Short mmCIF file of C-alpha atoms and ligand atoms in Angstrom, two decimals:
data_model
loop_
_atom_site.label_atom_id
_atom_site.label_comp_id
_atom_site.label_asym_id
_atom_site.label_seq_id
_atom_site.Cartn_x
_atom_site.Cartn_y
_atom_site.Cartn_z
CA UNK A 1 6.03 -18.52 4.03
CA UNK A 2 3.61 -16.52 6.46
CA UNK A 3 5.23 -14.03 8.88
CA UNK A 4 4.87 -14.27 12.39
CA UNK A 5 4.01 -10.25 13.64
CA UNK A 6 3.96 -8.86 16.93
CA UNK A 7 2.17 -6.30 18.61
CA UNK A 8 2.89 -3.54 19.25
CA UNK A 9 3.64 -2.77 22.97
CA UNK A 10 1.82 0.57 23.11
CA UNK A 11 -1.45 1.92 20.36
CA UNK A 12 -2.97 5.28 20.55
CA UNK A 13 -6.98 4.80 21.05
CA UNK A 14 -9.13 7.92 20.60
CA UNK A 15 -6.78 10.14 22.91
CA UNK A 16 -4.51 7.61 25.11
CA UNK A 17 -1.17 5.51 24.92
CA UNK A 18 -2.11 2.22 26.25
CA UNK A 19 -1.11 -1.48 25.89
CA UNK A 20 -3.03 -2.94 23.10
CA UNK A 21 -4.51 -5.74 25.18
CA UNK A 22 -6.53 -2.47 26.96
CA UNK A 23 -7.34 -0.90 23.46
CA UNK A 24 -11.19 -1.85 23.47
CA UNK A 25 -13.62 -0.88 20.84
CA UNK A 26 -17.21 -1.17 20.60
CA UNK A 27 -18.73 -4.03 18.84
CA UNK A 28 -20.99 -1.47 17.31
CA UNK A 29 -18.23 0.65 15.92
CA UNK A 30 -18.76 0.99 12.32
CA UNK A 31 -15.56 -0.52 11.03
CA UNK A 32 -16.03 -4.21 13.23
CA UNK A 33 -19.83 -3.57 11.40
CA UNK A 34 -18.79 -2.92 7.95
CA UNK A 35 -15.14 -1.95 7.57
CA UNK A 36 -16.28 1.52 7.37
CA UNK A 37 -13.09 2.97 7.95
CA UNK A 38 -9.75 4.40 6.14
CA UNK A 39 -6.10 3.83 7.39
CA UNK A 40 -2.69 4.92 6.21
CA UNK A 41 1.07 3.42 6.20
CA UNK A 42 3.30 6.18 6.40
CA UNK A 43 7.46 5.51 6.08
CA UNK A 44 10.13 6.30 8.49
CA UNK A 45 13.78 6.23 7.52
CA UNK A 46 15.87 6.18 10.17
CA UNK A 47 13.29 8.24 11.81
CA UNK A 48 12.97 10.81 9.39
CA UNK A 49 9.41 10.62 7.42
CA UNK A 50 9.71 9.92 3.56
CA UNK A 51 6.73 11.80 1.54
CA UNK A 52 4.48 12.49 4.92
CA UNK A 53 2.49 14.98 2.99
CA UNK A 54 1.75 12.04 0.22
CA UNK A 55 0.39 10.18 3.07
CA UNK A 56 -1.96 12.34 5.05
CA UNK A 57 -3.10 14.29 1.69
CA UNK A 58 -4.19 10.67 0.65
CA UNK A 59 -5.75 10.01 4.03
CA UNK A 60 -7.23 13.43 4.11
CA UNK A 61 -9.06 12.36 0.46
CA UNK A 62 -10.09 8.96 1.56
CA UNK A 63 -12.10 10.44 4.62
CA UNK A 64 -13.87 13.23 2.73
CA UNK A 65 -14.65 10.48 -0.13
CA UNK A 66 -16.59 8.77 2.74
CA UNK A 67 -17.13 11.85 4.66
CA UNK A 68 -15.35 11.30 7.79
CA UNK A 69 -14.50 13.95 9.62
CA UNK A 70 -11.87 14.37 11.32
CA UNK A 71 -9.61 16.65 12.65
CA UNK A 72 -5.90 16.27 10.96
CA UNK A 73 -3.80 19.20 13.09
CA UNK A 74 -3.38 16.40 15.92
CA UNK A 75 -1.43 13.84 13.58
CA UNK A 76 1.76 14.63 12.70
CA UNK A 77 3.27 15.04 16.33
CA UNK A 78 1.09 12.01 17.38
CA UNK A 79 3.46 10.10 14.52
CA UNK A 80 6.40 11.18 16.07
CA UNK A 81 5.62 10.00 19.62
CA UNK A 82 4.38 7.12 18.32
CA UNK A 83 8.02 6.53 17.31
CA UNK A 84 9.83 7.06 20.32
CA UNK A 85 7.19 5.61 22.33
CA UNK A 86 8.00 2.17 20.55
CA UNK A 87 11.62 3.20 20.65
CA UNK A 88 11.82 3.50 17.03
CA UNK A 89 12.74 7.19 16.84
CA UNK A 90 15.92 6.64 14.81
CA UNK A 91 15.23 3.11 13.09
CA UNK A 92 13.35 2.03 9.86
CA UNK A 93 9.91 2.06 11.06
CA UNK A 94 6.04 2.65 9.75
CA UNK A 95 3.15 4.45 11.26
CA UNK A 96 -0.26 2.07 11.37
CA UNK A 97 -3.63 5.22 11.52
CA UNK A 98 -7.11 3.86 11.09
CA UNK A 99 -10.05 6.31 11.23
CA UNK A 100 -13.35 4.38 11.48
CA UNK A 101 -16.98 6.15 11.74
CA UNK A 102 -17.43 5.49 15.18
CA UNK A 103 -20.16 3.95 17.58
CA UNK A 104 -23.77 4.15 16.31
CA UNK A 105 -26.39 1.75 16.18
CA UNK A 106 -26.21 -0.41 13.16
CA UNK A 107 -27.97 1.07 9.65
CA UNK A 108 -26.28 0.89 6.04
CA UNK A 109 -27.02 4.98 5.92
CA UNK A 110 -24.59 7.52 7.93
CA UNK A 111 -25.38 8.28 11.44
CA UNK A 112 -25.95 12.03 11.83
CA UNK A 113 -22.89 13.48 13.91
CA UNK A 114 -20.63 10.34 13.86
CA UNK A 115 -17.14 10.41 16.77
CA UNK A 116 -14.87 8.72 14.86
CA UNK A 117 -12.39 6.31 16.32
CA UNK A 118 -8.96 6.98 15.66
CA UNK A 119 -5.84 4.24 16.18
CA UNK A 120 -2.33 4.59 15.74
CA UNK A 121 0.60 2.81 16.34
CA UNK A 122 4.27 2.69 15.05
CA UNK A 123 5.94 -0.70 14.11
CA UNK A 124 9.44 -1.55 12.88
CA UNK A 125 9.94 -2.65 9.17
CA UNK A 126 12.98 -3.82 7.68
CA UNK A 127 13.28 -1.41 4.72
CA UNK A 128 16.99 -2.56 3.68
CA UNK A 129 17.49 -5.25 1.64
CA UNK A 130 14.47 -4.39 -1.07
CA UNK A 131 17.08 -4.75 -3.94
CA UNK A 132 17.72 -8.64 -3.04
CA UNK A 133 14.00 -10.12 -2.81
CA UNK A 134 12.65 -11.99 -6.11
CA UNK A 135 9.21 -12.56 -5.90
CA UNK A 136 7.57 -15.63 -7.02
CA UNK A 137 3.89 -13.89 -7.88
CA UNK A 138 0.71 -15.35 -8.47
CA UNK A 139 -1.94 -13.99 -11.39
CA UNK A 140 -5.59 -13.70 -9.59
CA UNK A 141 -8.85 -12.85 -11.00
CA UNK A 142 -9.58 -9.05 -9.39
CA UNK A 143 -12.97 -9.28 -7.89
CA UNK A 144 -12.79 -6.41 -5.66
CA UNK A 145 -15.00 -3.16 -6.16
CA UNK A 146 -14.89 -0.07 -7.85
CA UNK A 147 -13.61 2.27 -5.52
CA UNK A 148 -10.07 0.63 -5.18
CA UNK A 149 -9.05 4.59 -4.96
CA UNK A 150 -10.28 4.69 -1.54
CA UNK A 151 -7.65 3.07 1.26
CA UNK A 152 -10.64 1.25 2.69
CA UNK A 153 -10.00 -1.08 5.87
CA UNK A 154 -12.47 -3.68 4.28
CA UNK A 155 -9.69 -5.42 2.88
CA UNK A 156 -11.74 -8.64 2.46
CA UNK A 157 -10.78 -9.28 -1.68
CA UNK A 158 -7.31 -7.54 -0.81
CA UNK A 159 -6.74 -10.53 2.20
CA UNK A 160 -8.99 -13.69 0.16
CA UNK A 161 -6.25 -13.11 -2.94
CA UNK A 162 -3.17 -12.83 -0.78
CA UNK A 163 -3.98 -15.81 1.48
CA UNK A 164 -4.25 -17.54 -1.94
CA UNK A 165 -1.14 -16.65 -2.62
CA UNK A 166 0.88 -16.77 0.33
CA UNK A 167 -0.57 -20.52 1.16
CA UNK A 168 0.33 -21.69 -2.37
CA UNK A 169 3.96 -20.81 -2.07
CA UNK A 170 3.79 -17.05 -3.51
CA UNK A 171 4.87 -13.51 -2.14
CA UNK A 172 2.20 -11.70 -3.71
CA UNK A 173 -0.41 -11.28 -6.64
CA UNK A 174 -0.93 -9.48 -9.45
CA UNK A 175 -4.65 -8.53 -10.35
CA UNK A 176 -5.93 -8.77 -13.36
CA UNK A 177 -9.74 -7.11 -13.95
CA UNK A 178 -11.12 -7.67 -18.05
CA UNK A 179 -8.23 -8.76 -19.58
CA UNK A 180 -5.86 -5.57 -17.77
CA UNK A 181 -3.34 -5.86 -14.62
CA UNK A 182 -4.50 -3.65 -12.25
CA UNK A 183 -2.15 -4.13 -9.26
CA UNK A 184 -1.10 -6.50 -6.29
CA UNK A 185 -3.17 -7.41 -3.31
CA UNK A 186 -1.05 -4.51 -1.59
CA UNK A 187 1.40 -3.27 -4.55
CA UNK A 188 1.42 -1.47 -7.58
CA UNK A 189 2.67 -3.16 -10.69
CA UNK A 190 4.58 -2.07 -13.30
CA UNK A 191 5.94 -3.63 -16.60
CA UNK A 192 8.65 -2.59 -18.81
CA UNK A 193 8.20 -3.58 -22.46
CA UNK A 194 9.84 -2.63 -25.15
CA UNK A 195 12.04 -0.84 -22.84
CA UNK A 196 8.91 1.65 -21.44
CA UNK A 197 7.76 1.12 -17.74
CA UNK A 198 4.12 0.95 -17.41
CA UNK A 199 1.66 1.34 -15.04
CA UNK A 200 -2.34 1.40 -14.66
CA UNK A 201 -3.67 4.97 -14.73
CA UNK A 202 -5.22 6.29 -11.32
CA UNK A 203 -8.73 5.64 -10.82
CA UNK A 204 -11.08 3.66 -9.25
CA UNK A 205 -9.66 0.46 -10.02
CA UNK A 206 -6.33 1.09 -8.42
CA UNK A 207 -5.15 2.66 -5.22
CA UNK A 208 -3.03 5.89 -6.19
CA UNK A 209 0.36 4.98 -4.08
CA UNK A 210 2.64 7.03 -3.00
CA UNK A 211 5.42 4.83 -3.79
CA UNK A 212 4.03 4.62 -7.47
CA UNK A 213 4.29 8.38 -7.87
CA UNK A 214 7.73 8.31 -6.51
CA UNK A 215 8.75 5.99 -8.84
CA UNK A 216 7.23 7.74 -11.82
CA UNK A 217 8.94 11.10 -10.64
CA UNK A 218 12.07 9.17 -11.04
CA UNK A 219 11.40 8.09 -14.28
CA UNK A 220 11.10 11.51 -15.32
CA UNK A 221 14.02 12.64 -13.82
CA UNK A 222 16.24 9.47 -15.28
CA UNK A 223 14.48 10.08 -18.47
CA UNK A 224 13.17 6.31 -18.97
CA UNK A 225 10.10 6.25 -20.91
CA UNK A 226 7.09 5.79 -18.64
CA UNK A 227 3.59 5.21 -19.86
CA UNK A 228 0.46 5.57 -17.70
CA UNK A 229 -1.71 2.82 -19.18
CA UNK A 230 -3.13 -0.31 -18.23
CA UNK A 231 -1.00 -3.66 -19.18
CA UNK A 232 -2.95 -6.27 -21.35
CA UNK A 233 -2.35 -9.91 -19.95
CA UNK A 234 -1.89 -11.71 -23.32
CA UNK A 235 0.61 -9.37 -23.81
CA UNK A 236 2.96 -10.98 -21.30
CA UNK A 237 5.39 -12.89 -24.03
CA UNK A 238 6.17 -9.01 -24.72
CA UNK A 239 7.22 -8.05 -20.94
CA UNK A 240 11.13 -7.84 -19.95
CA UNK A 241 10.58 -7.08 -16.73
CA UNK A 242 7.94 -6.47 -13.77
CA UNK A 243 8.13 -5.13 -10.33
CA UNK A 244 5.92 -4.06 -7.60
CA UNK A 245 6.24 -1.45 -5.30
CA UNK A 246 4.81 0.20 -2.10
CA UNK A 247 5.47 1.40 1.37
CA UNK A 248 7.23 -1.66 2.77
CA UNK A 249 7.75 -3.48 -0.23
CA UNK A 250 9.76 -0.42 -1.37
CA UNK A 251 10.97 -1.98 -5.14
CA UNK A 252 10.54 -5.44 -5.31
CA UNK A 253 11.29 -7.12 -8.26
CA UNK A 254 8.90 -9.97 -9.73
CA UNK A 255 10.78 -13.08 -10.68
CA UNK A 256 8.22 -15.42 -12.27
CA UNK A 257 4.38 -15.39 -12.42
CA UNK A 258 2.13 -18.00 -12.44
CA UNK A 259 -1.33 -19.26 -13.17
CA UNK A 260 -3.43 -22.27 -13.31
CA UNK A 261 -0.52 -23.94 -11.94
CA UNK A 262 2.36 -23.30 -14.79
CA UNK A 263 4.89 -20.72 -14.59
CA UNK A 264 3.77 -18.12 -17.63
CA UNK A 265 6.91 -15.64 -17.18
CA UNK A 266 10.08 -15.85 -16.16
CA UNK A 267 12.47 -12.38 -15.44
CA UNK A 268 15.37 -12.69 -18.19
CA UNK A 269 16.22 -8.46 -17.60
CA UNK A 270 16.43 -5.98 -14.56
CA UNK A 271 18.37 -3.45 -15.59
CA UNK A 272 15.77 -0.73 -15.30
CA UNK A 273 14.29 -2.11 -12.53
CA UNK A 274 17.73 -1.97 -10.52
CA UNK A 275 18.67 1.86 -12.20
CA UNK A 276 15.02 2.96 -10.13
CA UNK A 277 15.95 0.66 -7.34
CA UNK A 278 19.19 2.76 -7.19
CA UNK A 279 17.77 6.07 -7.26
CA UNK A 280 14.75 5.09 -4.98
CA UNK A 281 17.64 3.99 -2.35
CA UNK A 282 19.40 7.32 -2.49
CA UNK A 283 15.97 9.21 -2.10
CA UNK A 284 15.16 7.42 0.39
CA UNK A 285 18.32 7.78 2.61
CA UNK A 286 19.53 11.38 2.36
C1 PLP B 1 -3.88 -2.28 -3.13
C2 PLP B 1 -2.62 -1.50 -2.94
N1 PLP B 1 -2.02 -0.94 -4.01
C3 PLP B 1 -0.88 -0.25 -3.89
C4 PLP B 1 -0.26 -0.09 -2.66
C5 PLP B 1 1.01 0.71 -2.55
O1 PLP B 1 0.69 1.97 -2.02
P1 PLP B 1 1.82 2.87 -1.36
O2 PLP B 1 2.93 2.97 -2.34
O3 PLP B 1 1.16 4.20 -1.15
O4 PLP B 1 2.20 2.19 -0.11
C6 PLP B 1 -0.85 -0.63 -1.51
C7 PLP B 1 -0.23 -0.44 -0.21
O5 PLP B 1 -0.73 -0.83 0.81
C8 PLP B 1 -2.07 -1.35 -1.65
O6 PLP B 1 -2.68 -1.89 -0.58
#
């Protein structure tokens, strides 16, 4: 079922708090051009940001990838007012920044100088009940490009999937690119087989999450077998479990998947999926 999202009453537009029905931006700003722009999703737990320094370290690569540049000292109290601004100071909540080139006539090349535009907002999330969703998850083709590593705002293969998905009855998808899953539309994916979690290697083809490195730390620290590598789809009679994780979708586990209209796996297992969902809770809420 699709959503229904508000607005949020107040956005931060290159230097001001104002309603976002005043937030105007040019039609020649490069991201309306091209989606030549980064953003970032950044956690609050009861106020209190969870692995801030993932998020603006990843931010902070994304814009020197495209070379951006912008200044980064002005964020992290800007997050916080963002907060209490929306009256979200002490609730589960997320930060919303997009950094876009900027204004400048329209060419494919760089403009010399570029003033980025820079939006923020905060927006509540319900972060709680992660442990009792089952997600019914669709297997897609993954035609987007080869910089998946970059947290681009041209989302277009990202959005195309999910509406495929969420129209046909699913929560998410899983991507599959020459045979491999990748990840979701917006999750990472990870399979436990033969009792060891796996997960695609960073790279190009997948975004490097935050929550995914969490999760891996915790397999460490639990001592379940983890493998970085890349999980072959006719290998899915092998899989005892799957999840997906993220920002908002915290732990989530995958119920059944489905292609070509036939269900092609069904969860039987969860107990590693709940000992990480366990662990992820407590690390979440200290
Ligand atoms: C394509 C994709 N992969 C993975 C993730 C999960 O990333 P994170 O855990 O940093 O939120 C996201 C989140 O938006 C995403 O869009």
């Amino acid at each position: 079922m699709k959503n229904t999202k508000s607005y949020p009453a107040e956005v931060y537009l290159n230097g001001n708090w104002m309603p976002p029905q005043g937030a105007m931006v040019s039609v020649f700003d490069r991201a309306f051009m091209f989606g030549d722009g980064i953003y970032e999703v950044t956690p609050f737990y009861r106020g209190k940001p969870f692995r801030l320094q993932d998020h603006l370290g990843r931010l902070k690569y994304c814009l020197e990838e495209i070379k951006i540049p912008f200044d980064f000292s002005i964020l992290e109290p800007l997050m916080f007012e963002a907060l209490s601004r929306a009256g979200l100071a002490e609730s589960d909540a997320a930060v919303y920044i997009q950094v876009s080139r900027g204004v400048a006539p329209r060419t494919h090349y760089f403009p010399d100088n570029p003033e980025p535009t820079f939006l923020m907002y905060a927006f509540p999330v319900q972060l709680e009940n992660f442990q009792e969703k089952r997600w019914k998850v669709l297997v897609s083709e993954d035609f987007r490009w080869q910089r998946c590593d970059i947290k681009s705002t041209a989302l277009l293969a990202n959005t195309m999937s999910n509406e495929e998905a969420i129209s046909g009855g699913f929560d998410e998808n899983l991507l599959v690119r020459d045979g491999f899953f990748t990840e979701g539309s917006h999750s990472t994916a990870f399979f436990v087989s033969h009792g060891i979690v796996y997960t695609h290697p960073e790279g190009p083809h997948i975004l490097s999450a935050i929550t995914r490195k969490v999760v891996l730390e915790i397999c460490r620290d639990l001592e379940i077998d983890y493998k970085e590598e890349a999980f072959p789809f006719d290998k899915i009679s092998e899989i005892e479990e799957i999840f997906v994780t993220g920002t908002t979708t915290q732990i989530t586990i995958v119920d059944s998947l489905h292609t070509g209209g036939k269900e092609i796996y069904s969860a039987q297992k969860g107990e590693i999926t709940e000992r990480l969902q366990e662990e992820f809770w407590g690390r979440t809420r200290v």
